[in-house]
Coordinates of C-alpha atoms and ligand atoms in Angstrom, one line a residue:
X1 CA -2.8 -45.6 60.4
X2 CA -3.7 -49.3 59.9
X3 CA -3.6 -50.1 56.2
X4 CA -6.1 -53.0 56.4
X5 CA -9.8 -52.8 55.6
X6 CA -12.8 -54.0 57.6
X7 CA -14.3 -57.3 56.4
X8 CA -16.5 -56.4 53.4
X9 CA -18.7 -59.5 53.0
X10 CA -22.2 -59.5 54.4
X11 CA -22.5 -61.5 57.6
X12 CA -23.7 -65.0 57.0
X13 CA -26.5 -64.9 59.5
X14 CA -28.2 -67.9 57.9
X15 CA -25.5 -70.1 59.4
X16 CA -26.2 -68.5 62.8
X17 CA -29.8 -69.6 62.5
X18 CA -28.8 -73.1 61.4
X19 CA -26.5 -73.5 64.3
X20 CA -29.2 -72.4 66.7
X21 CA -31.6 -74.9 65.1
X22 CA -29.0 -77.7 65.5
X23 CA -28.7 -76.9 69.3
X24 CA -32.5 -76.9 69.6
X25 CA -32.5 -80.5 68.4
X26 CA -36.2 -80.6 67.7
X27 CA -37.8 -83.4 65.6
X28 CA -37.0 -82.8 61.9
X29 CA -40.7 -82.6 60.8
X30 CA -41.9 -80.4 63.6
X31 CA -44.0 -77.4 62.5
X32 CA -41.9 -75.0 64.6
X33 CA -41.1 -71.3 64.1
X34 CA -38.7 -69.0 65.8
X35 CA -40.1 -65.5 66.3
X36 CA -37.9 -62.7 67.6
X37 CA -38.5 -59.0 67.8
X38 CA -35.6 -56.6 67.3
X39 CA -35.0 -53.5 69.4
X40 CA -37.2 -50.4 69.2
X41 CA -36.4 -46.8 69.5
X42 CA -37.0 -45.1 72.9
X43 CA -37.3 -41.4 73.6
X44 CA -35.8 -39.3 76.3
X45 CA -38.2 -38.6 79.2
X46 CA -40.9 -36.1 78.3
X47 CA -39.3 -35.2 75.0
X48 CA -39.5 -36.3 71.3
X49 CA -35.7 -36.7 71.3
X50 CA -34.6 -40.2 70.6
X51 CA -32.2 -42.1 72.7
X52 CA -29.2 -43.7 71.0
X53 CA -30.3 -46.9 69.4
X54 CA -28.2 -50.1 69.4
X55 CA -29.6 -53.3 68.1
X56 CA -30.4 -56.1 70.6
X57 CA -27.6 -58.6 70.2
X58 CA -29.6 -61.8 69.6
X59 CA -31.6 -60.1 66.9
X60 CA -28.4 -58.9 65.3
X61 CA -26.9 -62.4 65.5
X62 CA -29.9 -63.9 63.7
X63 CA -30.4 -61.2 61.1
X64 CA -27.5 -58.7 60.8
X65 CA -30.0 -55.8 61.0
X66 CA -28.8 -52.8 62.9
X67 CA -31.9 -50.6 62.6
X68 CA -34.9 -50.4 64.9
X69 CA -38.4 -51.8 64.5
X70 CA -37.8 -55.2 62.7
X71 CA -38.9 -58.7 63.5
X72 CA -37.8 -62.1 62.2
X73 CA -39.5 -65.5 61.7
X74 CA -37.6 -68.7 60.9
X75 CA -39.8 -71.5 59.6
X76 CA -38.1 -74.8 60.5
X77 CA -39.9 -77.1 58.0
X78 CA -38.5 -75.2 55.0
X79 CA -35.7 -73.2 56.6
X80 CA -37.3 -70.0 55.2
X81 CA -36.2 -66.7 56.8
X82 CA -38.8 -63.9 56.9
X83 CA -37.6 -60.5 57.7
X84 CA -40.4 -58.3 58.9
X85 CA -39.9 -54.6 58.3
X86 CA -41.5 -51.7 60.0
X87 CA -44.0 -49.6 58.0
X88 CA -42.7 -46.1 58.3
X89 CA -45.4 -43.4 57.9
X90 CA -44.7 -40.6 55.4
X91 CA -44.5 -38.0 58.2
X92 CA -41.7 -39.9 59.8
X93 CA -39.9 -40.4 56.4
X94 CA -39.9 -36.6 56.2
X95 CA -37.9 -36.4 59.4
X96 CA -35.8 -39.6 59.2
X97 CA -35.4 -40.3 55.5
X98 CA -36.8 -42.9 53.1
X99 CA -36.4 -46.5 54.5
X100 CA -34.8 -49.2 52.3
X101 CA -36.9 -51.0 49.8
X102 CA -37.7 -54.7 50.1
X103 CA -35.3 -55.4 47.3
X104 CA -32.5 -53.5 49.1
X105 CA -33.2 -55.4 52.3
X106 CA -33.0 -58.7 50.4
X107 CA -29.6 -57.7 48.9
X108 CA -28.2 -56.5 52.2
X109 CA -29.3 -59.3 54.6
X110 CA -29.1 -63.1 54.5
X111 CA -32.9 -63.5 54.5
X112 CA -35.4 -65.0 52.0
X113 CA -38.6 -63.0 52.1
X114 CA -39.5 -59.5 53.4
X115 CA -42.9 -58.9 55.0
X116 CA -44.8 -56.1 56.6
X117 CA -46.2 -56.5 60.1
X118 CA -49.7 -57.2 58.7
X119 CA -48.3 -59.7 56.3
X120 CA -46.4 -61.3 59.2
X121 CA -49.6 -62.1 61.0
X122 CA -51.2 -63.5 57.9
X123 CA -48.1 -65.6 57.3
X124 CA -48.1 -67.0 60.9
X125 CA -51.8 -67.9 60.6
X126 CA -51.0 -69.7 57.3
X127 CA -48.0 -71.6 58.8
X128 CA -50.2 -72.4 61.8
X129 CA -47.1 -73.6 63.8
X130 CA -47.4 -76.1 66.7
X131 CA -44.8 -74.2 68.6
X132 CA -43.4 -70.7 68.5
X133 CA -40.0 -70.3 70.1
X134 CA -39.2 -66.9 71.5
X135 CA -36.6 -65.4 73.7
X136 CA -39.0 -63.8 76.1
X137 CA -42.8 -64.2 76.5
X138 CA -43.2 -60.5 77.1
X139 CA -41.8 -59.4 73.8
X140 CA -44.7 -60.8 71.6
X141 CA -47.2 -58.0 71.6
X142 CA -47.1 -57.8 67.8
X143 CA -48.3 -61.4 67.4
X144 CA -52.0 -62.3 66.9
X145 CA -53.6 -63.3 70.2
X146 CA -54.8 -66.6 68.9
X147 CA -51.2 -67.7 68.5
X148 CA -50.0 -66.8 72.0
X149 CA -50.8 -70.1 73.7
X150 CA -48.3 -71.8 71.4
X151 CA -45.3 -69.8 72.7
X152 CA -42.4 -71.5 74.4
X153 CA -39.9 -69.0 75.9
X154 CA -37.6 -71.6 77.5
X155 CA -35.7 -73.3 74.7
X156 CA -34.5 -70.5 72.4
X157 CA -32.3 -68.5 74.8
X158 CA -30.0 -71.3 75.8
X159 CA -29.6 -72.4 72.1
X160 CA -28.7 -68.9 70.9
X161 CA -26.3 -68.3 73.8
X162 CA -24.5 -71.6 73.1
X163 CA -24.3 -70.7 69.4
X164 CA -22.8 -67.3 70.1
X165 CA -20.1 -68.7 72.3
X166 CA -18.2 -70.3 69.4
X167 CA -17.3 -67.9 66.7
X168 CA -17.7 -68.4 62.9
X169 CA -14.8 -67.2 60.6
X170 CA -16.6 -64.0 59.7
X171 CA -17.2 -63.2 63.4
X172 CA -13.5 -63.8 64.1
X173 CA -12.6 -61.4 61.2
X174 CA -14.8 -58.7 62.7
X175 CA -13.5 -59.2 66.2
X176 CA -9.9 -59.1 64.9
X177 CA -10.5 -55.9 63.1
X178 CA -12.2 -54.2 66.1
X179 CA -9.4 -55.3 68.4
X180 CA -6.7 -54.0 65.9
X181 CA -8.3 -50.6 65.4
X182 CA -9.0 -50.3 69.2
X183 CA -5.3 -51.1 69.8
X184 CA -4.3 -48.2 67.6
X185 CA -6.7 -46.0 69.5
X186 CA -4.9 -47.0 72.8
X187 CA -1.5 -46.2 71.2
X188 CA -2.9 -42.8 70.1
X189 CA -3.9 -41.9 73.7
X190 CA -0.4 -42.8 75.1
X191 CA 1.1 -40.7 72.4
X192 CA -1.3 -37.7 73.0
X193 CA -0.5 -37.7 76.7
X194 CA 3.2 -38.0 76.0
X195 CA 3.1 -35.0 73.6
X196 CA 1.2 -32.9 76.0
X197 CA 3.2 -33.7 79.1
X198 CA 6.3 -35.8 79.4
X199 CA 8.2 -34.2 76.6
X200 CA 8.1 -30.8 78.4
X201 CA 8.7 -32.3 81.9
X202 CA 6.2 -30.0 83.5
X203 CA 2.6 -30.1 84.7
X204 CA 0.0 -29.8 81.8
X205 CA -3.7 -29.4 81.5
X206 CA -5.7 -32.2 80.1
X207 CA -9.1 -33.5 80.9
X208 CA -10.1 -37.2 80.8
X209 CA -12.9 -36.2 78.4
X210 CA -10.3 -35.2 75.8
X211 CA -8.9 -38.7 75.8
X212 CA -12.3 -40.2 75.5
X213 CA -12.9 -38.0 72.5
X214 CA -9.6 -39.0 71.0
X215 CA -10.3 -42.7 71.5
X216 CA -13.7 -42.5 69.8
X217 CA -12.2 -40.4 67.0
X218 CA -9.5 -42.8 66.2
X219 CA -12.0 -45.7 66.2
X220 CA -14.5 -43.8 64.0
X221 CA -11.8 -42.9 61.4
X222 CA -11.5 -46.7 60.7
X223 CA -15.2 -47.4 60.7
X224 CA -15.8 -48.3 64.4
X225 CA -18.6 -45.7 64.9
X226 CA -19.7 -47.1 68.2
X227 CA -18.0 -48.2 71.4
X228 CA -18.5 -51.7 72.8
X229 CA -19.2 -50.1 76.3
X230 CA -18.8 -46.7 77.8
X231 CA -15.0 -46.0 77.8
X232 CA -13.3 -45.9 81.2
X233 CA -10.7 -43.1 81.2
X234 CA -9.5 -43.2 84.8
X235 CA -6.6 -41.0 85.8
X236 CA -4.8 -41.0 89.2
X237 CA -6.8 -42.5 92.1
X238 CA -9.8 -43.1 89.8
X239 CA -7.8 -46.0 88.2
X240 CA -8.7 -48.0 91.3
X241 CA -12.5 -47.7 90.5
X242 CA -13.2 -50.7 88.2
X243 CA -16.0 -49.1 86.1
X244 CA -15.3 -45.4 86.5
X245 CA -17.1 -43.8 83.5
X246 CA -17.5 -40.1 84.4
X247 CA -14.4 -39.3 82.4
X248 CA -14.6 -35.6 83.3
X249 CA -11.7 -35.0 85.7
X250 CA -8.4 -33.2 85.2
X251 CA -5.5 -35.5 84.8
X252 CA -3.2 -35.1 87.9
X253 CA 0.0 -34.1 86.0
X254 CA 1.8 -33.0 89.2
X255 CA 1.7 -36.6 90.6
X256 CA 4.7 -38.5 89.4
X257 CA 3.2 -41.8 90.5
X258 CA -0.1 -41.2 88.7
X259 CA -1.3 -43.6 86.0
X260 CA -4.1 -43.4 83.4
X261 CA -6.1 -46.6 83.1
X262 CA -7.9 -46.7 79.8
X263 CA -10.4 -49.5 79.4
X264 CA -12.0 -49.1 76.0
X265 CA -12.8 -50.9 72.8
X266 CA -14.6 -49.9 69.6
X267 CA -17.5 -51.7 68.0
X268 CA -18.2 -52.5 64.3
X269 CA -21.6 -54.0 63.2
X270 CA -22.2 -54.9 66.9
X271 CA -19.0 -56.8 67.3
X272 CA -16.7 -55.3 69.9
X273 CA -13.4 -55.5 71.7
X274 CA -12.4 -55.0 75.3
X275 CA -8.9 -53.7 75.9
X276 CA -7.2 -52.0 78.9
X277 CA -3.9 -50.3 78.9
X278 CA -2.4 -48.4 81.8
X279 CA 0.3 -45.8 81.3
X280 CA 2.0 -43.1 83.3
X281 CA 0.8 -39.5 83.3
X282 CA 4.3 -38.2 83.0
X283 CA 5.4 -40.6 80.3
X284 CA 7.8 -42.4 82.8
X285 CA 6.6 -45.0 85.3
X286 CA 7.7 -44.1 88.9
X287 CA 9.6 -46.9 90.6
X288 CA 6.4 -47.8 92.6
X289 CA 4.2 -47.7 89.6
X290 CA 6.6 -49.8 87.6
X291 CA 6.7 -52.4 90.3
X292 CA 2.9 -52.8 90.5
X293 CA 2.6 -52.6 86.7
X294 CA 5.1 -55.4 86.2
X295 CA 3.4 -57.7 88.7
X296 CA 0.1 -57.4 86.8
X297 CA 2.0 -57.9 83.5
X298 CA 3.7 -61.0 84.8
X299 CA 0.3 -62.5 85.8
X300 CA -1.2 -61.7 82.4
X301 CA 1.7 -63.2 80.5
X302 CA 1.5 -66.4 82.6
X303 CA -2.1 -66.9 81.5
X304 CA -1.4 -66.0 77.9
X305 CA 1.3 -68.7 77.9
X306 CA -1.0 -71.4 79.2
X307 CA -4.4 -70.7 77.5
X308 CA -5.4 -73.3 74.9
X309 CA -8.3 -75.6 74.2
X310 CA -8.9 -78.0 77.1
X311 CA -7.8 -75.5 79.8
X312 CA -10.3 -74.7 82.6
X313 CA -10.6 -71.0 83.1
X314 CA -10.8 -71.3 86.9
X315 CA -7.3 -72.7 86.8
X316 CA -6.2 -69.5 85.0
X317 CA -7.8 -67.4 87.6
X318 CA -6.1 -69.4 90.3
X319 CA -2.7 -68.9 88.5
X320 CA -3.3 -65.1 88.5
X321 CA -4.3 -65.1 92.2
X322 CA -1.1 -67.1 93.1
X323 CA 1.2 -64.7 91.2
X324 CA -0.4 -61.5 92.5
X325 CA -0.5 -62.8 96.1
X326 CA 3.2 -64.0 96.1
X327 CA 4.4 -60.7 94.5
X328 CA 2.4 -58.6 97.0
X329 CA 4.0 -60.6 99.8
X330 CA 7.4 -60.0 98.2
X331 CA 7.0 -56.2 98.4
X332 CA 5.5 -56.2 101.8
X333 CA 1.9 -55.2 101.0
X334 CA 0.6 -58.6 102.1
X335 CA 2.1 -60.3 105.2
X336 CA 2.0 -64.0 105.9
X337 CA 1.8 -67.3 104.1
X338 CA 0.6 -67.2 100.5
X339 CA -1.6 -70.3 100.7
X340 CA -3.3 -69.1 103.8
X341 CA -3.8 -65.6 102.3
X342 CA -5.3 -67.2 99.2
X343 CA -7.5 -69.6 101.2
X344 CA -8.9 -66.7 103.2
X345 CA -9.5 -64.6 100.1
X346 CA -7.4 -61.8 101.5
X347 CA -5.8 -61.0 98.1
X348 CA -9.3 -59.7 97.2
X349 CA -8.4 -56.4 99.0
X350 CA -6.4 -55.6 95.8
X351 CA -7.9 -57.9 93.1
X352 CA -11.7 -58.1 93.3
X353 CA -12.8 -59.1 89.8
X354 CA -12.6 -62.1 87.5
X355 CA -9.8 -62.7 85.2
X356 CA -11.8 -62.7 82.0
X357 CA -15.0 -63.2 80.1
X358 CA -16.3 -64.2 76.7
X359 CA -16.8 -61.4 74.3
X360 CA -18.5 -61.0 70.9
X361 CA -21.7 -59.1 70.3
X362 CA -21.6 -58.0 73.9
X363 CA -18.6 -57.0 76.0
X364 CA -19.6 -59.4 78.8
X365 CA -21.0 -61.9 76.3
X366 CA -23.4 -64.7 76.7
X367 CA -22.0 -68.1 76.5
X368 CA -22.9 -71.7 77.4
X369 CA -25.8 -72.7 79.6
X370 CA -26.5 -75.5 81.9
X371 CA -23.9 -77.6 80.2
X372 CA -21.2 -75.0 80.9
X373 CA -22.2 -72.7 83.8
X374 CA -22.9 -73.4 87.4
X375 CA -26.6 -73.5 87.8
X376 CA -26.7 -70.5 90.1
X377 CA -25.6 -68.3 87.2
X378 CA -27.9 -69.6 84.6
X379 CA -30.2 -66.6 84.5
X380 CA -27.4 -64.0 84.3
X381 CA -25.8 -62.7 81.2
X382 CA -22.1 -61.8 81.1
X383 CA -21.0 -64.9 82.9
X384 CA -17.6 -64.7 84.5
X385 CA -15.4 -67.4 82.9
X386 CA -14.4 -68.6 86.3
X387 CA -17.8 -70.2 86.6
X388 CA -17.4 -72.2 83.4
X389 CA -17.6 -75.9 84.3
X390 CA -16.3 -77.0 80.9
X391 CA -12.9 -76.4 79.3
X392 CA -12.1 -73.7 76.9
X393 CA -12.6 -74.5 73.2
X394 CA -11.2 -73.3 69.9
X395 CA -13.0 -70.3 68.4
X396 CA -14.0 -68.8 71.7
X397 CA -13.0 -65.2 72.0
X398 CA -12.3 -64.1 75.6
X399 CA -10.5 -61.4 77.6
X400 CA -7.5 -61.8 79.9
X401 CA -7.5 -59.0 82.4
X402 CA -5.7 -59.2 85.7
X403 CA -5.3 -56.0 87.8
X404 CA -4.3 -54.6 91.1
X405 CA -6.1 -51.7 92.7
X406 CA -5.5 -49.4 95.7
X407 CA -9.2 -48.7 96.2
X408 CA -10.0 -46.7 99.3
X409 CA -13.3 -48.6 100.0
X410 CA -11.6 -51.9 99.7
X411 CA -8.4 -51.1 101.7
X412 CA -10.4 -49.4 104.5
X413 CA -12.7 -52.3 104.8
X414 CA -10.0 -55.0 104.9
X415 CA -7.6 -53.0 107.2
X416 CA -10.0 -51.4 109.6
X417 CA -9.2 -51.7 113.3
X418 CA -12.2 -54.0 113.6
X419 CA -11.1 -56.2 110.7
X420 CA -10.0 -59.8 111.7
X421 CA -7.6 -59.7 108.7
X422 CA -5.7 -56.6 109.6
X423 CA -2.5 -58.5 110.5
X424 CA -2.1 -59.7 106.9
X425 CA -1.6 -56.2 105.6
X426 CA 1.6 -54.2 105.6
X427 CA 0.1 -50.8 106.1
X428 CA 3.3 -48.8 105.6
X429 CA 3.9 -50.4 102.2
X430 CA 0.3 -49.9 101.3
X431 CA 0.8 -46.2 101.9
X432 CA 4.0 -46.3 99.8
X433 CA 2.1 -47.7 96.8
X434 CA -1.3 -46.2 97.2
X435 CA -0.6 -43.2 94.9
X436 CA -0.2 -45.6 92.0
X437 CA -4.0 -45.9 92.0
X438 CA -4.6 -49.0 89.9
X439 CA -3.3 -51.1 87.1
X440 CA -5.3 -53.4 84.7
X441 CA -3.9 -54.9 81.6
X442 CA -6.5 -56.5 79.3
X443 CA -6.3 -58.2 76.0
X444 CA -9.0 -59.7 73.8
X445 CA -7.8 -63.1 72.5
X446 CA -9.0 -65.8 70.2
X447 CA -8.5 -69.4 71.2
X448 CA -7.2 -71.4 68.3
X449 CA -6.8 -75.2 67.8
X450 CA -3.3 -75.1 69.3
X451 CA -3.1 -72.0 71.6
X452 CA -4.2 -68.4 71.1
X453 CA -4.1 -65.6 68.6
X454 CA -3.8 -62.4 70.6
X455 CA -6.2 -60.0 68.7
X456 CA -4.8 -57.1 70.8
X457 CA -1.7 -55.4 69.4
X458 CA -1.3 -52.4 71.6
X459 CA 2.1 -52.5 73.3
X460 CA 2.2 -53.3 77.1
X461 CA 5.9 -53.6 78.0
X462 CA 7.1 -50.6 80.2
X463 CA 9.9 -49.7 77.8
X464 CA 7.5 -49.7 74.8
X465 CA 4.9 -47.6 76.5
X466 CA 7.6 -45.1 77.6
X467 CA 9.0 -45.0 74.1
X468 CA 5.6 -44.3 72.6
X469 CA 5.0 -41.5 75.1
X470 CA 8.5 -40.0 74.5
X471 CA 8.0 -39.3 70.8
Ligands
LIG1 N1 -14.7 -53.2 80.2 C1 -15.3 -54.1 81.2 C2 -14.4 -55.2 81.5 O1 -13.3 -55.2 81.3 O2 -14.9 -56.3 81.8
MN2 MN1 -13.2 -57.2 80.2
MN3 MN1 -12.4 -53.9 79.9

C-alpha cells in the first residue's frame, strides 16, 4: 500500500476568491458582493430517501464546504467572507446528527464570519451592494426580493472557470494524491483478475461489478471515499463503448483476445483523477490485442514526450490522429493514403473522441472562456482541449487519452454497402481484430514550467501488465 498521506492542510479557498476577484477586474472601490449558493439535498422520487450528495464544484472551490445547504457571500470592499450555514431543525438533528458549531466552521474553513440565513439577509441589506454577482440568476431564491434587480449573472462564471483552470499548489497536491491512489487501485484490479484467471490458465467466473467494488475499496482505504465519475469496467466487446457504466456483465474468460478496459479515478475533497488502463482477461495479450494496444501506447507516449507550456492541444490531437491512422494502414485495417484518410476524417471509425481535457474539481473540468475557447463552445462545460485557442500553460492538469475501438455501431456505419467510404476499410483485417474490443490508455498529468509531471503511476507497458497479472 502507498505509504504517503493525503495533504493535511485546510484548502486555502481565500486565495481562490482573490484570484476570481482579480479576473473580475472591477473598480477597486465598487460596492460589489459575490453571492453563491451551494448544493442542496434531493430525495428519490416519492420517498424520503436522500440521493447521494456531492457539493457543487464552484461552491467547493470558493469555500471548501462539502455539506449541503450552505451559501457564501464575498464583500469586495473589505474582502470579508461570510459563510451562511443552514438552520437544522431539532427533528432533523435527531436523524442526521448535530451540525457543526459556528466556531467549528470557522476553524475548519477559510472564512471570516458565520451567519444564519436570516442574518444573511440582514447583512445584505446592511451592505446594500450596487451589484451582486451570481453564477446563475435562478439560484437566488433565498435572497430578499428587493435586492434581486441588482443581480448580474454574466461575469462570475467566466472568472471562476478561468481561475479553476490553473491549479494552486494545494490543488496540485490533492490531484497528485488522488492520481497516485487511483493508480494503485488500477494495479489491484490487474492483480485480482490475474489471480483469478491467468495463473490457472482456465476459464473463471468474475463479474465486472466485483472489479468496480475492488476499485472503490482500494480508493476508500486511502481516503478517496468518492469516485470522480461512475467507473467504467468494460470487459470484452463492451471495451468499445466509451462510457459503458452498467458494470454488471460476466467477464468473457473464454475469449483469449478479450480485454478489460477500466476507466476510473477516485476523488478526495472533490478533487479527482481520470485514469484508464486496459489489460487482458487471460493475463497475456493475444497477438492481435498486443498490436492494437501498442499502437495506442505509441500515440500516447508521443504526446507525453511533446506536451509542455506553449504547446497547442489541437497539435497533440493531430499527432495522435497521424500515428493511429498510419498504424491502422500498416496493419491493413485502413486502406489508402494517410493524408487523404485524415482529411476525410475516416480514422473516426476507430477513434471518435478527443485526446484530453482539463481535470480538477470535475472530471471534464471547466477552463478558460472566450479568451481560450472557440465561441461556439462557450456555454458548455467540460470543454474538449482540442478547442482551446490558446496554448497550454504551467499548472494546468489535463488528461492524455488516445484509444482505438472496434465499436459495432461505428464500424457498421462507416463500412455499410451504402457508405461512400467503404473502400478505405480492410474488412477482413477488421474482422481479425474486432474481438479485441477496444483499448484506451489515459493518464492524468500536470503541466510544469519545463514539461510535465505524470501524476499517474500505474504501469502501462505490455510486459509490466503481464508481470503484475502473473503474480
Ligand atoms: N472518464 C471519462 C473520460 O475519460 O473522459
Ligand atoms: Mn478523460
Ligand atoms: Mn477517463
